[in-house]
PDB file of C-alpha atoms (C1' of nucleotides) in Angstrom:
ATOM      1  CA  MET A1115      22.235  -9.624  -6.649  1.00 93.00           C
ATOM      2  CA  GLN A1116      19.031  -8.615  -7.464  1.00 96.00           C
ATOM      3  CA  TYR A1117      17.270  -5.101  -7.785  1.00 97.00           C
ATOM      4  CA  TYR A1118      14.136  -4.133  -6.079  1.00 97.00           C
ATOM      5  CA  LEU A1119      11.826  -0.725  -5.903  1.00 97.00           C
ATOM      6  CA  ALA A1120      10.594   0.829  -3.136  1.00 97.00           C
ATOM      7  CA  LYS A1121       8.162   3.558  -2.755  1.00 97.00           C
ATOM      8  CA  THR A1122       8.514   6.567  -0.323  1.00 96.00           C
ATOM      9  CA  ASP A1123       6.097   9.379   0.121  1.00 94.00           C
ATOM     10  CA  PRO A1124       8.913  12.265  -0.049  1.00 94.00           C
ATOM     11  CA  ASP A1125       6.655  14.515   2.359  1.00 91.00           C
ATOM     12  CA  THR A1126       7.116  11.778   4.718  1.00 92.00           C
ATOM     13  CA  TYR A1127      10.757  10.545   4.197  1.00 95.00           C
ATOM     14  CA  SER A1128      12.425  11.852   0.968  1.00 95.00           C
ATOM     15  CA  ILE A1129      15.792  10.591  -0.481  1.00 96.00           C
ATOM     16  CA  ASP A1130      17.373  13.932   0.969  1.00 96.00           C
ATOM     17  CA  ASP A1131      16.303  12.543   4.503  1.00 96.00           C
ATOM     18  CA  PHE A1132      17.803   8.933   3.636  1.00 97.00           C
ATOM     19  CA  GLU A1133      20.953  10.827   2.748  1.00 97.00           C
ATOM     20  CA  ARG A1134      21.294  12.746   5.684  1.00 97.00           C
ATOM     21  CA  ASP A1135      20.423   9.309   7.755  1.00 97.00           C
ATOM     22  CA  GLY A1136      22.993   7.396   6.072  1.00 97.00           C
ATOM     23  CA  VAL A1137      21.352   4.187   7.190  1.00 98.00           C
ATOM     24  CA  THR A1138      17.619   3.367   7.943  1.00 97.00           C
ATOM     25  CA  ILE A1139      15.220   0.939   8.930  1.00 96.00           C
ATOM     26  CA  TRP A1140      12.699   0.573   5.861  1.00 96.00           C
ATOM     27  CA  ASP A1141       9.675  -0.170   7.615  1.00 93.00           C
ATOM     28  CA  GLY A1142       5.682   0.439   7.292  1.00 90.00           C
ATOM     29  CA  VAL A1143       5.102  -1.980   4.647  1.00 92.00           C
ATOM     30  CA  HIS A1144       1.771  -3.967   5.453  1.00 89.00           C
ATOM     31  CA  ASN A1145       0.684  -5.154   2.560  1.00 91.00           C
ATOM     32  CA  TYR A1146       0.876  -8.748   1.667  1.00 90.00           C
ATOM     33  CA  ALA A1147       2.132  -8.553  -1.804  1.00 91.00           C
ATOM     34  CA  ALA A1148       4.795  -6.002  -1.127  1.00 94.00           C
ATOM     35  CA  LEU A1149       6.110  -7.870   2.109  1.00 94.00           C
ATOM     36  CA  ILE A1150       6.945 -10.639  -0.245  1.00 93.00           C
ATOM     37  CA  ALA A1151       9.293  -8.299  -1.756  1.00 95.00           C
ATOM     38  CA  ILE A1152      10.721  -7.256   1.207  1.00 95.00           C
ATOM     39  CA  LYS A1153      11.263 -11.026   2.816  1.00 95.00           C
ATOM     40  CA  ALA A1154      13.349 -11.637  -0.358  1.00 95.00           C
ATOM     41  CA  TRP A1155      15.663  -8.952   0.126  1.00 97.00           C
ATOM     42  CA  ARG A1156      19.546 -10.056   0.751  1.00 97.00           C
ATOM     43  CA  ILE A1157      22.278  -8.460   2.106  1.00 98.00           C
ATOM     44  CA  GLY A1158      23.898  -6.802  -1.028  1.00 98.00           C
ATOM     45  CA  ASP A1159      20.957  -6.387  -3.103  1.00 98.00           C
ATOM     46  CA  ARG A1160      20.190  -3.003  -4.448  1.00 97.00           C
ATOM     47  CA  VAL A1161      16.757  -0.925  -3.998  1.00 97.00           C
ATOM     48  CA  LEU A1162      15.789   1.659  -6.027  1.00 98.00           C
ATOM     49  CA  ILE A1163      14.119   4.475  -3.960  1.00 97.00           C
ATOM     50  CA  TYR A1164      11.210   5.915  -5.630  1.00 97.00           C
ATOM     51  CA  HIS A1165       9.147   9.135  -4.638  1.00 96.00           C
ATOM     52  CA  SER A1166       5.606   8.674  -5.038  1.00 95.00           C
ATOM     53  CA  GLN A1167       4.414  12.054  -4.567  1.00 92.00           C
ATOM     54  CA  GLY A1168       5.386  15.111  -6.532  1.00 91.00           C
ATOM     55  CA  GLU A1169       7.355  14.600  -9.341  1.00 92.00           C
ATOM     56  CA  THR A1170       7.151  10.477  -9.358  1.00 95.00           C
ATOM     57  CA  THR A1171      10.715   9.626  -9.980  1.00 96.00           C
ATOM     58  CA  ILE A1172      13.116   7.188  -9.084  1.00 97.00           C
ATOM     59  CA  ALA A1173      15.173   9.424  -6.631  1.00 97.00           C
ATOM     60  CA  GLY A1174      18.091   7.381  -5.649  1.00 97.00           C
ATOM     61  CA  VAL A1175      19.347   3.656  -4.628  1.00 98.00           C
ATOM     62  CA  ALA A1176      20.084   1.980  -1.404  1.00 98.00           C
ATOM     63  CA  GLU A1177      21.864  -1.212  -0.421  1.00 98.00           C
ATOM     64  CA  VAL A1178      20.500  -3.820   1.493  1.00 98.00           C
ATOM     65  CA  ILE A1179      22.750  -4.167   4.552  1.00 98.00           C
ATOM     66  CA  GLY A1180      20.776  -6.573   7.088  1.00 97.00           C
ATOM     67  CA  GLU A1181      18.601  -9.381   6.769  1.00 96.00           C
ATOM     68  CA  PRO A1182      14.880  -8.780   6.665  1.00 96.00           C
ATOM     69  CA  TYR A1183      13.161  -9.243  10.133  1.00 94.00           C
ATOM     70  CA  LYS A1184       9.612  -9.229  11.574  1.00 92.00           C
ATOM     71  CA  ASP A1185       8.781  -5.757  12.786  1.00 91.00           C
ATOM     72  CA  PRO A1186       8.807  -5.876  16.405  1.00 89.00           C
ATOM     73  CA  HIS A1187       6.782  -2.864  16.835  1.00 86.00           C
ATOM     74  CA  ASP A1188       3.993  -4.087  14.511  1.00 83.00           C
ATOM     75  CA  ALA A1189       1.202  -5.231  17.072  1.00 76.00           C
ATOM     76  CA  ARG A1190      -0.182  -7.696  14.511  1.00 80.00           C
ATOM     77  CA  GLY A1191       3.109  -9.394  13.745  1.00 83.00           C
ATOM     78  CA  ILE A1192       2.538  -9.007  10.020  1.00 87.00           C
ATOM     79  CA  SER A1193       5.234  -6.357   8.822  1.00 91.00           C
ATOM     80  CA  TRP A1194       8.680  -7.251   7.971  1.00 93.00           C
ATOM     81  CA  VAL A1195      11.594  -4.559   7.925  1.00 95.00           C
ATOM     82  CA  ALA A1196      15.254  -4.357   6.560  1.00 96.00           C
ATOM     83  CA  LYS A1197      17.843  -2.216   7.158  1.00 97.00           C
ATOM     84  CA  LEU A1198      19.220   0.001   3.933  1.00 97.00           C
ATOM     85  CA  LYS A1199      22.291   2.091   3.327  1.00 98.00           C
ATOM     86  CA  PHE A1200      22.031   5.187   1.510  1.00 98.00           C
ATOM     87  CA  ILE A1201      24.350   4.745  -1.813  1.00 98.00           C
ATOM     88  CA  LYS A1202      23.530   7.624  -4.086  1.00 96.00           C
ATOM     89  CA  LYS A1203      20.776   9.956  -5.115  1.00 96.00           C
ATOM     90  CA  PHE A1204      20.180  11.189  -8.501  1.00 96.00           C
ATOM     91  CA  SER A1205      20.039  15.240  -9.257  1.00 94.00           C
ATOM     92  CA  PRO A1206      16.209  15.955  -9.474  1.00 92.00           C
ATOM     93  CA  ASP A1207      16.455  17.446 -13.231  1.00 89.00           C
ATOM     94  CA  SER A1208      18.224  14.155 -14.341  1.00 91.00           C
ATOM     95  CA  ARG A1209      15.700  11.246 -12.634  1.00 95.00           C
ATOM     96  CA  VAL A1210      13.678   8.924 -14.329  1.00 96.00           C
ATOM     97  CA  THR A1211      10.246   9.352 -14.143  1.00 96.00           C
ATOM     98  CA  LEU A1212       7.192   7.171 -14.035  1.00 96.00           C
ATOM     99  CA  LYS A1213       6.077   9.124 -17.283  1.00 94.00           C
ATOM    100  CA  ASP A1214       9.387   8.067 -19.022  1.00 95.00           C
ATOM    101  CA  ILE A1215       8.709   4.535 -17.886  1.00 95.00           C
ATOM    102  CA  LYS A1216       5.300   4.542 -19.217  1.00 93.00           C
ATOM    103  CA  THR A1217       5.996   5.920 -22.506  1.00 92.00           C
ATOM    104  CA  SER A1218       8.931   3.732 -23.047  1.00 90.00           C
ATOM    105  CA  SER A1219       5.904   1.287 -23.560  1.00 80.00           C
ATOM    106  CA  LEU A1220       8.400  -1.559 -22.641  1.00 90.00           C
ATOM    107  CA  PHE A1221       7.025  -2.192 -19.084  1.00 92.00           C
ATOM    108  CA  ALA A1222       3.246  -2.335 -18.996  1.00 87.00           C
ATOM    109  CA  ASP A1223       3.855  -5.756 -17.238  1.00 88.00           C
ATOM    110  CA  PHE A1224       5.959  -4.204 -14.794  1.00 93.00           C
ATOM    111  CA  ALA A1225       4.364  -4.008 -11.339  1.00 94.00           C
ATOM    112  CA  LEU A1226       4.993  -0.133 -11.026  1.00 95.00           C
ATOM    113  CA  VAL A1227       2.925   0.299 -13.877  1.00 93.00           C
ATOM    114  CA  LYS A1228       0.498  -2.499 -13.591  1.00 91.00           C
ATOM    115  CA  GLN A1229      -0.113  -2.691  -9.952  1.00 92.00           C
ATOM    116  CA  GLY A1230      -0.112   1.073  -8.854  1.00 90.00           C
ATOM    117  CA  ARG A1231      -0.504   0.463  -5.101  1.00 91.00           C
ATOM    118  CA  LEU A1232       2.261  -2.173  -4.505  1.00 94.00           C
ATOM    119  CA  SER A1233       4.819  -0.405  -2.489  1.00 95.00           C
ATOM    120  CA  THR A1234       7.805  -2.707  -2.803  1.00 96.00           C
ATOM    121  CA  MET A1235       8.603  -4.934  -5.802  1.00 96.00           C
ATOM    122  CA  SER A1236      11.612  -6.758  -7.520  1.00 95.00           C
ATOM    123  CA  CYS A1237      12.817  -4.796 -10.643  1.00 96.00           C
ATOM    124  CA  PRO A1238      12.996  -7.035 -14.133  1.00 94.00           C
ATOM    125  CA  LYS A1239      16.393  -7.171 -15.413  1.00 94.00           C
ATOM    126  CA  THR A1240      15.045  -5.722 -18.693  1.00 95.00           C
ATOM    127  CA  PHE A1241      13.976  -2.694 -16.856  1.00 96.00           C
ATOM    128  CA  ILE A1242      17.569  -2.334 -15.104  1.00 96.00           C
ATOM    129  CA  ASP A1243      19.188  -2.718 -18.430  1.00 96.00           C
ATOM    130  CA  TRP A1244      16.769  -0.052 -19.570  1.00 96.00           C
ATOM    131  CA  LEU A1245      17.602   2.119 -16.918  1.00 96.00           C
ATOM    132  CA  HIS A1246      21.307   1.755 -17.598  1.00 96.00           C
ATOM    133  CA  GLU A1247      20.727   2.670 -21.225  1.00 95.00           C
ATOM    134  CA  GLN A1248      19.032   5.875 -20.027  1.00 93.00           C
ATOM    135  CA  GLY A1249      22.357   6.795 -18.185  1.00 93.00           C
ATOM    136  CA  VAL A1250      21.183   5.687 -14.749  1.00 95.00           C
ATOM    137  CA  ASN A1251      24.114   4.452 -12.842  1.00 94.00           C
ATOM    138  CA  CYS A1252      22.465   2.381 -10.308  1.00 93.00           C
TER     139      CYS A1252
ATOM    140  C1'  DG B 502     -16.443 -18.507   1.557  1.00 93.63           C
ATOM    141  C1'  DC B 503     -18.546 -14.449  -0.301  1.00 93.63           C
ATOM    142  C1'  DC B 504     -18.978  -9.981  -0.818  1.00 93.63           C
ATOM    143  C1'  DA B 505     -20.303  -5.106   0.313  1.00 93.63           C
ATOM    144  C1'  DA B 506     -18.425  -1.651   3.054  1.00 93.63           C
ATOM    145  C1'  DC B 507     -14.416   0.726   4.138  1.00 93.63           C
ATOM    146  C1'  DG B 508     -10.003   2.807   4.254  1.00 93.63           C
ATOM    147  C1'  DT B 509      -5.725   3.628   1.945  1.00 93.63           C
ATOM    148  C1'  DT B 510      -2.481   4.506  -1.458  1.00 93.63           C
ATOM    149  C1'  DG B 511      -0.841   6.786  -5.465  1.00 93.63           C
ATOM    150  C1'  DG B 512      -1.256   9.688  -9.653  1.00 93.63           C
ATOM    151  C1'  DC B 513      -2.690  13.904 -10.993  1.00 93.63           C
TER     152       DC B 513
ATOM    153  C1'  DG C 211      -7.146  18.252  -2.591  1.00 93.63           C
ATOM    154  C1'  DC C 212      -9.467  14.512  -5.335  1.00 93.63           C
ATOM    155  C1'  DC C 213     -10.753  10.437  -6.747  1.00 93.63           C
ATOM    156  C1'  DA C 214     -10.067   5.888  -8.564  1.00 93.63           C
ATOM    157  C1'  DA C 215      -8.216   1.390  -8.024  1.00 93.63           C
ATOM    158  C1'  DC C 216      -7.844  -1.817  -4.898  1.00 93.63           C
ATOM    159  C1'  DG C 217      -6.633  -4.316  -0.554  1.00 93.63           C
ATOM    160  C1'  DT C 218      -8.513  -5.426   3.976  1.00 93.63           C
ATOM    161  C1'  DT C 219     -12.169  -6.267   7.126  1.00 93.63           C
ATOM    162  C1'  DG C 220     -16.152  -7.872   9.273  1.00 93.63           C
ATOM    163  C1'  DG C 221     -20.754  -9.708   8.529  1.00 93.63           C
ATOM    164  C1'  DC C 222     -23.487 -13.384   7.405  1.00 93.63           C
TER     165       DC C 222
END
DNA sequence: GCCAACGTTGGC
DNA sequence: GCCAACGTTGGC
């Protein structure tokens, strides 16, 4: 089971929207490097849902429940999408922030820090271990 | 194939 | 709301 991270602008689609929907098709990813991550998603993998606006935080967790497929609505045939199930959201005052991740200085090589505009990425195991140490139940 | 111009994203 | 970073596009 692999961990990934997916960014979303909470003004467009927040963890609360996701909680309400329960299941969603994760779409809107067009960037080549980000698509590599989506295409690698497999059923049972976990995806950390990250808010990329406002307080930049890890807001919750999702699970991949459908194999990725080409976005039928993308005229150019570039984008891929996959079905995600809402698992949990973290209470707003206990969320791990981008600042926390940066100040830990352990993850300077992590794409979240190094490649600011990448919208989906895989998470190194060291990062997940660190999250667990922070008390993040993911 | 290169690179300038342009558009978009994300962080603040 | 602004702007830096950087990915993408288009002209050559």
